[in-house]
Short mmCIF file of C-alpha atoms and ligand atoms in Angstrom, two decimals:
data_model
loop_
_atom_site.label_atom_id
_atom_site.label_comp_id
_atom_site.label_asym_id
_atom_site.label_seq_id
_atom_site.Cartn_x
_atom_site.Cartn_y
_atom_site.Cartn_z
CA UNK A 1 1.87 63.11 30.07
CA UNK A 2 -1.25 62.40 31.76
CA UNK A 3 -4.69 63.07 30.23
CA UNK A 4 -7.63 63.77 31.86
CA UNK A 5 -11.61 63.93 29.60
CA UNK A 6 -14.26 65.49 30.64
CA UNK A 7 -17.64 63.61 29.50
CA UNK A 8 -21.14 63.07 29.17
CA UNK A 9 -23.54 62.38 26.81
CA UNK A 10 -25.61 64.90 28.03
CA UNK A 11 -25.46 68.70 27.09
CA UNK A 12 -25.53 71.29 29.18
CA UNK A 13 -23.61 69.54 32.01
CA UNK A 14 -20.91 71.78 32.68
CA UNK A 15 -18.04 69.53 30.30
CA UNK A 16 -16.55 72.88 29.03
CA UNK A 17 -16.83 74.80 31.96
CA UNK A 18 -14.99 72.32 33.92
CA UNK A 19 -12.10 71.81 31.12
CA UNK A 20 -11.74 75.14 30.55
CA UNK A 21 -11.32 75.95 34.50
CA UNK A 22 -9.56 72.60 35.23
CA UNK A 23 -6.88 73.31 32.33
CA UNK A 24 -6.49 77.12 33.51
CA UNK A 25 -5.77 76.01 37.05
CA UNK A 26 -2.91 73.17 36.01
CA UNK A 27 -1.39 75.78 34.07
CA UNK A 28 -1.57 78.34 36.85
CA UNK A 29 0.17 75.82 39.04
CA UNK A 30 3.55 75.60 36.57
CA UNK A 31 2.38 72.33 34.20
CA UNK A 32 1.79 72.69 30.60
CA UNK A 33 -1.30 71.85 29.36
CA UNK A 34 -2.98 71.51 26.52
CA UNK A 35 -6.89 71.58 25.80
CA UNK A 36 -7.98 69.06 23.49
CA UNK A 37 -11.24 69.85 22.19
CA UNK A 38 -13.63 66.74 20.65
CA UNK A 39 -16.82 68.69 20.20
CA UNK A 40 -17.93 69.39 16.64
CA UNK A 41 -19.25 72.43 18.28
CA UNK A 42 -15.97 73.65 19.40
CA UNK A 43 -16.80 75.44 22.66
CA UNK A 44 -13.97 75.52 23.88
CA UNK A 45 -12.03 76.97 20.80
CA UNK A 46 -14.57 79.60 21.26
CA UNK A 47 -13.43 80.38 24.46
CA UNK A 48 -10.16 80.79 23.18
CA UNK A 49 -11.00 82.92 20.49
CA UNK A 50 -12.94 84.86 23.31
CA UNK A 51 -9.76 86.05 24.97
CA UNK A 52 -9.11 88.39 21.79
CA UNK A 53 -6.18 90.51 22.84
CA UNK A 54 -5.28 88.30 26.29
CA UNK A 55 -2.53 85.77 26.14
CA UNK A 56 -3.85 82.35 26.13
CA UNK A 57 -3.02 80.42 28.56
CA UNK A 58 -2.42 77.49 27.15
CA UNK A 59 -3.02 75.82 23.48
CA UNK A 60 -6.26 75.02 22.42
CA UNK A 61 -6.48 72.34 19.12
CA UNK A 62 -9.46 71.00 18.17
CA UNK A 63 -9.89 67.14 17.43
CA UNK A 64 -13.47 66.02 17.05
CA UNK A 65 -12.47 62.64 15.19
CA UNK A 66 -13.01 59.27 17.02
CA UNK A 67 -9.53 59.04 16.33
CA UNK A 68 -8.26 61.20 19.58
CA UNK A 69 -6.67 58.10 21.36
CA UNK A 70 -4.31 57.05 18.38
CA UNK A 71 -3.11 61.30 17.52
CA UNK A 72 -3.10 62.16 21.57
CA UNK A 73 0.34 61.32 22.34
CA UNK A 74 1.84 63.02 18.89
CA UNK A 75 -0.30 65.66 19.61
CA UNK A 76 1.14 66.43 23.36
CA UNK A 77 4.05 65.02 23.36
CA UNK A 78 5.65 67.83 25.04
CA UNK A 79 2.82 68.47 27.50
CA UNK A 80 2.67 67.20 31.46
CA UNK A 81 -1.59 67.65 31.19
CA UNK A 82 -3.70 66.97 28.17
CA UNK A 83 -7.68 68.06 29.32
CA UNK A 84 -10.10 67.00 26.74
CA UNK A 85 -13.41 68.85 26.47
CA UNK A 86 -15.67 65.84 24.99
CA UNK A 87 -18.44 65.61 22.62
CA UNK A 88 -22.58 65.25 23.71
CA UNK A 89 -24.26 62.29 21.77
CA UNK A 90 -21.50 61.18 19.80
CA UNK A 91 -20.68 57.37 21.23
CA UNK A 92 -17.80 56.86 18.98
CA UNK A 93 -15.65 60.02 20.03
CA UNK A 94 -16.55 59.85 23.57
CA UNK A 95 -15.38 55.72 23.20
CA UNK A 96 -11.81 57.47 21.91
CA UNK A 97 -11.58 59.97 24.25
CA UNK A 98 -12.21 57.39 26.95
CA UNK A 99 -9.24 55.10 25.03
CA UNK A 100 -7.24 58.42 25.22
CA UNK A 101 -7.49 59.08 29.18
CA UNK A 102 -5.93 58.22 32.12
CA UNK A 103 -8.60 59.55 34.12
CA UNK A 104 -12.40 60.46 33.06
CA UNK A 105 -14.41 63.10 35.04
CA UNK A 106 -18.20 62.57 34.60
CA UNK A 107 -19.82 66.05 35.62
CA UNK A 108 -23.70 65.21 36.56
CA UNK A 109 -25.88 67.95 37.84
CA UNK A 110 -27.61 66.95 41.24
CA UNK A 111 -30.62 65.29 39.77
CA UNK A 112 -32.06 62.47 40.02
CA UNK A 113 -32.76 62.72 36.05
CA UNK A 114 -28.83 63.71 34.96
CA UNK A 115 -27.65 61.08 37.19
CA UNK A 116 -29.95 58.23 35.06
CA UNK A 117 -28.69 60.04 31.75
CA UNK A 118 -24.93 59.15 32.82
CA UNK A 119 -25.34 55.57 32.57
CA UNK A 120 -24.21 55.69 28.93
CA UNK A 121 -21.17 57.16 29.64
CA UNK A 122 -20.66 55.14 32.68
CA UNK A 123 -21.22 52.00 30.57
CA UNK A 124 -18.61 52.92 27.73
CA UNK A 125 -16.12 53.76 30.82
CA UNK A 126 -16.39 50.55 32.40
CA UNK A 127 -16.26 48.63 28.88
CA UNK A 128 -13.12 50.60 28.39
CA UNK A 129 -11.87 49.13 31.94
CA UNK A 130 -11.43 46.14 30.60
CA UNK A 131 -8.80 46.67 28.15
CA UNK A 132 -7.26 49.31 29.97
CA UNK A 133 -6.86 48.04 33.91
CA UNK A 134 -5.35 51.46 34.40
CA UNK A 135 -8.39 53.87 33.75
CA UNK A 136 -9.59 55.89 36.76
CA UNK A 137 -13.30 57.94 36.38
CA UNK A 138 -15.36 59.27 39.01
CA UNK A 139 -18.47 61.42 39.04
CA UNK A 140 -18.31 65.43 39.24
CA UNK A 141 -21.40 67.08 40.79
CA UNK A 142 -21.79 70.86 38.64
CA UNK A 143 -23.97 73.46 39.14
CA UNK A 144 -25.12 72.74 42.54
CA UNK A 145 -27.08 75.42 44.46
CA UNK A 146 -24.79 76.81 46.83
CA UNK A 147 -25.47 76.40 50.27
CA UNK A 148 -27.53 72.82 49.95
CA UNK A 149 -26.36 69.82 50.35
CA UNK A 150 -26.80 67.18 47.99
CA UNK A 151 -29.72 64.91 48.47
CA UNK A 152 -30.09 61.50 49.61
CA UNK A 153 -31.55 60.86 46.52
CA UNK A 154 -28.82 61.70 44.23
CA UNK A 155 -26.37 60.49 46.29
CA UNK A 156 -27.97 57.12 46.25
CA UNK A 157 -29.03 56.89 42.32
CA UNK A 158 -24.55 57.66 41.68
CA UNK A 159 -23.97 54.73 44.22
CA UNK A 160 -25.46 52.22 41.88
CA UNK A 161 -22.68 53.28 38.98
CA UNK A 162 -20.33 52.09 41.49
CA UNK A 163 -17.81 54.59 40.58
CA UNK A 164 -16.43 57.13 42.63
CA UNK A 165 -17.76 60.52 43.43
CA UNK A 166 -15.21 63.69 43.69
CA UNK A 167 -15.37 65.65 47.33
CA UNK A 168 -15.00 68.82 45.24
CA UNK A 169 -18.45 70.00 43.70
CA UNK A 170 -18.64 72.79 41.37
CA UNK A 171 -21.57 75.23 41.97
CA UNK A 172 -24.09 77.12 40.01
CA UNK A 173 -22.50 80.59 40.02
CA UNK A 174 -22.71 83.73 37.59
CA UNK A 175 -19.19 83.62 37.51
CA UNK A 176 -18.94 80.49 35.54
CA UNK A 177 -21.14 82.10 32.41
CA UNK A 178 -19.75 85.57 33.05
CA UNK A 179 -16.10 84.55 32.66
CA UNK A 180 -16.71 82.30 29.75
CA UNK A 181 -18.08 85.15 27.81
CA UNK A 182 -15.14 86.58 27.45
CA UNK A 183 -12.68 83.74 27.51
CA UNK A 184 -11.35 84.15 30.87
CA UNK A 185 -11.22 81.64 33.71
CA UNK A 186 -12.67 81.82 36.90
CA UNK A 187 -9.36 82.56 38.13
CA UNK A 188 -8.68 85.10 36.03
CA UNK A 189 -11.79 86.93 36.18
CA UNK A 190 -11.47 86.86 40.33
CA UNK A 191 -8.96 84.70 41.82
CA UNK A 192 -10.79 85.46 45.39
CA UNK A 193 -13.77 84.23 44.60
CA UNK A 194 -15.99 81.56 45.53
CA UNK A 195 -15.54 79.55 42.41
CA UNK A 196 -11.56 80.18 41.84
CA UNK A 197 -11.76 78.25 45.25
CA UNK A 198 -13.67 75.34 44.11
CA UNK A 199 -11.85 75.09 40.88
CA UNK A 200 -8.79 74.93 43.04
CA UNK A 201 -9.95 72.33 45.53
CA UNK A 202 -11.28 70.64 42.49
CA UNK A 203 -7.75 70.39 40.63
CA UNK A 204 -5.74 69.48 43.84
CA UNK A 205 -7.96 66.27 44.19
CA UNK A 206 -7.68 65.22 40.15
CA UNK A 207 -3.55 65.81 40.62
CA UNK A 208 -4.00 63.55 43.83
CA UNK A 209 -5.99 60.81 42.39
CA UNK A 210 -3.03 60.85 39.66
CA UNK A 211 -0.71 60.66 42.11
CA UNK A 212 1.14 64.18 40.41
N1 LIG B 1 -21.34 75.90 37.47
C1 LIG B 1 -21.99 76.69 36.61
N2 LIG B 1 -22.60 77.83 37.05
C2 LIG B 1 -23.27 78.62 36.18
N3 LIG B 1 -23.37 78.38 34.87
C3 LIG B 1 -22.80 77.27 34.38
C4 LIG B 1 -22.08 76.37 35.22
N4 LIG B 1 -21.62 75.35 34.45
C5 LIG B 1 -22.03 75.61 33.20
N5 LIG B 1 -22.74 76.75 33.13
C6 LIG B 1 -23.36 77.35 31.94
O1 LIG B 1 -24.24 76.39 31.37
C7 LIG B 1 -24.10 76.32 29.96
C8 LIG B 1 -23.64 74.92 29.57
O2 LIG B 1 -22.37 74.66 30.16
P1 LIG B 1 -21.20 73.94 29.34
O3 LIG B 1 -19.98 73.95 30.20
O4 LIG B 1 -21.09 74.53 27.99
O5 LIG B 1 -21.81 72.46 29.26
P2 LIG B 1 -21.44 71.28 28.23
O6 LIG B 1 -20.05 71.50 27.74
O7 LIG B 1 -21.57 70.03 29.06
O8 LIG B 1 -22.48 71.33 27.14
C9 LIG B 1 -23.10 77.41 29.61
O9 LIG B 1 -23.83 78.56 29.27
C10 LIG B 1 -22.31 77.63 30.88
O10 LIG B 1 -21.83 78.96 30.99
MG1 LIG B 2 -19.31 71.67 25.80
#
């Protein structure tokens, strides 16, 4: 079982957009997964519930205790991926979710401003480090434009975290908000599309980092 957090401190980054799509995409590729969610506000049990009469794709249990790292394993024992959507604000959860991965994805929106904002997270990761050699994290750039690149500037304000940054990006696209509404990934609302794609790339390099 490997398990992979998505997290930030901030809101609005793109966390549960990126679990949601990440965990869809393992699935689609044969591995059973399981969605942990941590947030008290339990998007992404509300993007289960979304689905109504479609079959979910894969189990969705909520878990917004800073007690995630000590239940994880009982929880998905049977599992090959656990995803965990993680909380805004909340230090303590995010510290267990950290304490619960094996790699953390840090999605930061191509600003200058985001990228400052991530330094609480990035600090808890690389406190975590120490007690656990093992722990991989690297930076996730969401909701860029399509079609620009991203700026010197950002990519020089993520090189002072000193962590790495993913080649995949994730893009601002209708798709993202349109599928969510009704509890379908990106995938599943158009496999063809520009986002399925990214999603895809996106997922191939987090099963290559952990060497799956
Ligand atoms: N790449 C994207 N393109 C378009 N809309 C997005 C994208 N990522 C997130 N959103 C939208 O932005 C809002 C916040 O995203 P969400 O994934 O819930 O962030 P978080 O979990 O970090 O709070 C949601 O309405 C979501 O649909
Ligand atoms: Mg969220």
């Amino acid at each position: 079982m490997k398990t992979i957090s998505v997290l930030n401190q901030k809101g609005g980054v793109g966390k549960t957009t990126i679990s949601v799509n990440l965990a869809a995409a393992l699935s689609r590729k044969g591995k059973s997964v399981l969605l942990l969610d941590c947030d008290p506000q339990a998007s992404a049990l509300d993007w289960a519930n979304a689905r109504g009469e479609v079959e979910q794709l894969f189990p969705v249990v909520g878990c917004p205790k800073p007690t995630v790292h000590k239940v994880v394993g009982d929880i998905a024992r049977d599992k090959d991926f656990v995803v965990i959507d993680g909380a805004p604000r909340v230090t303590d959860l995010s510290r267990s979710c950290i304490m619960a991965s094996d790699l953390v994805l840090i999605p930061v929106q191509p600003s200058p401003y985001d990228i400052w904002a991530s330094e609480e997270i990035v600090n808890l990761i690389k406190e975590a480090m120490i007690y656990k050699p093992g722990l991989q994290a690297a930076f996730v750039i969401t909701r860029r434009i399509p079609n620009t690149a991203i700026g010197r500037d950002v990519a020089s304000a993520l090189e002072t975290f000193e962590l790495p940054i993913l080649e995949s990006t994730i893009a601002q696209r209708v798709i993202y908000a349109e599928s969510a509404s009704v509890g379908l990934s990106v995938q599943e609302q158009d496999k063809k599309s520009a986002a399925a794609q990214e999603v895809n790339a996106l997922t191939q390099e987090v099963l290559s980092i952990l060497k799956e």
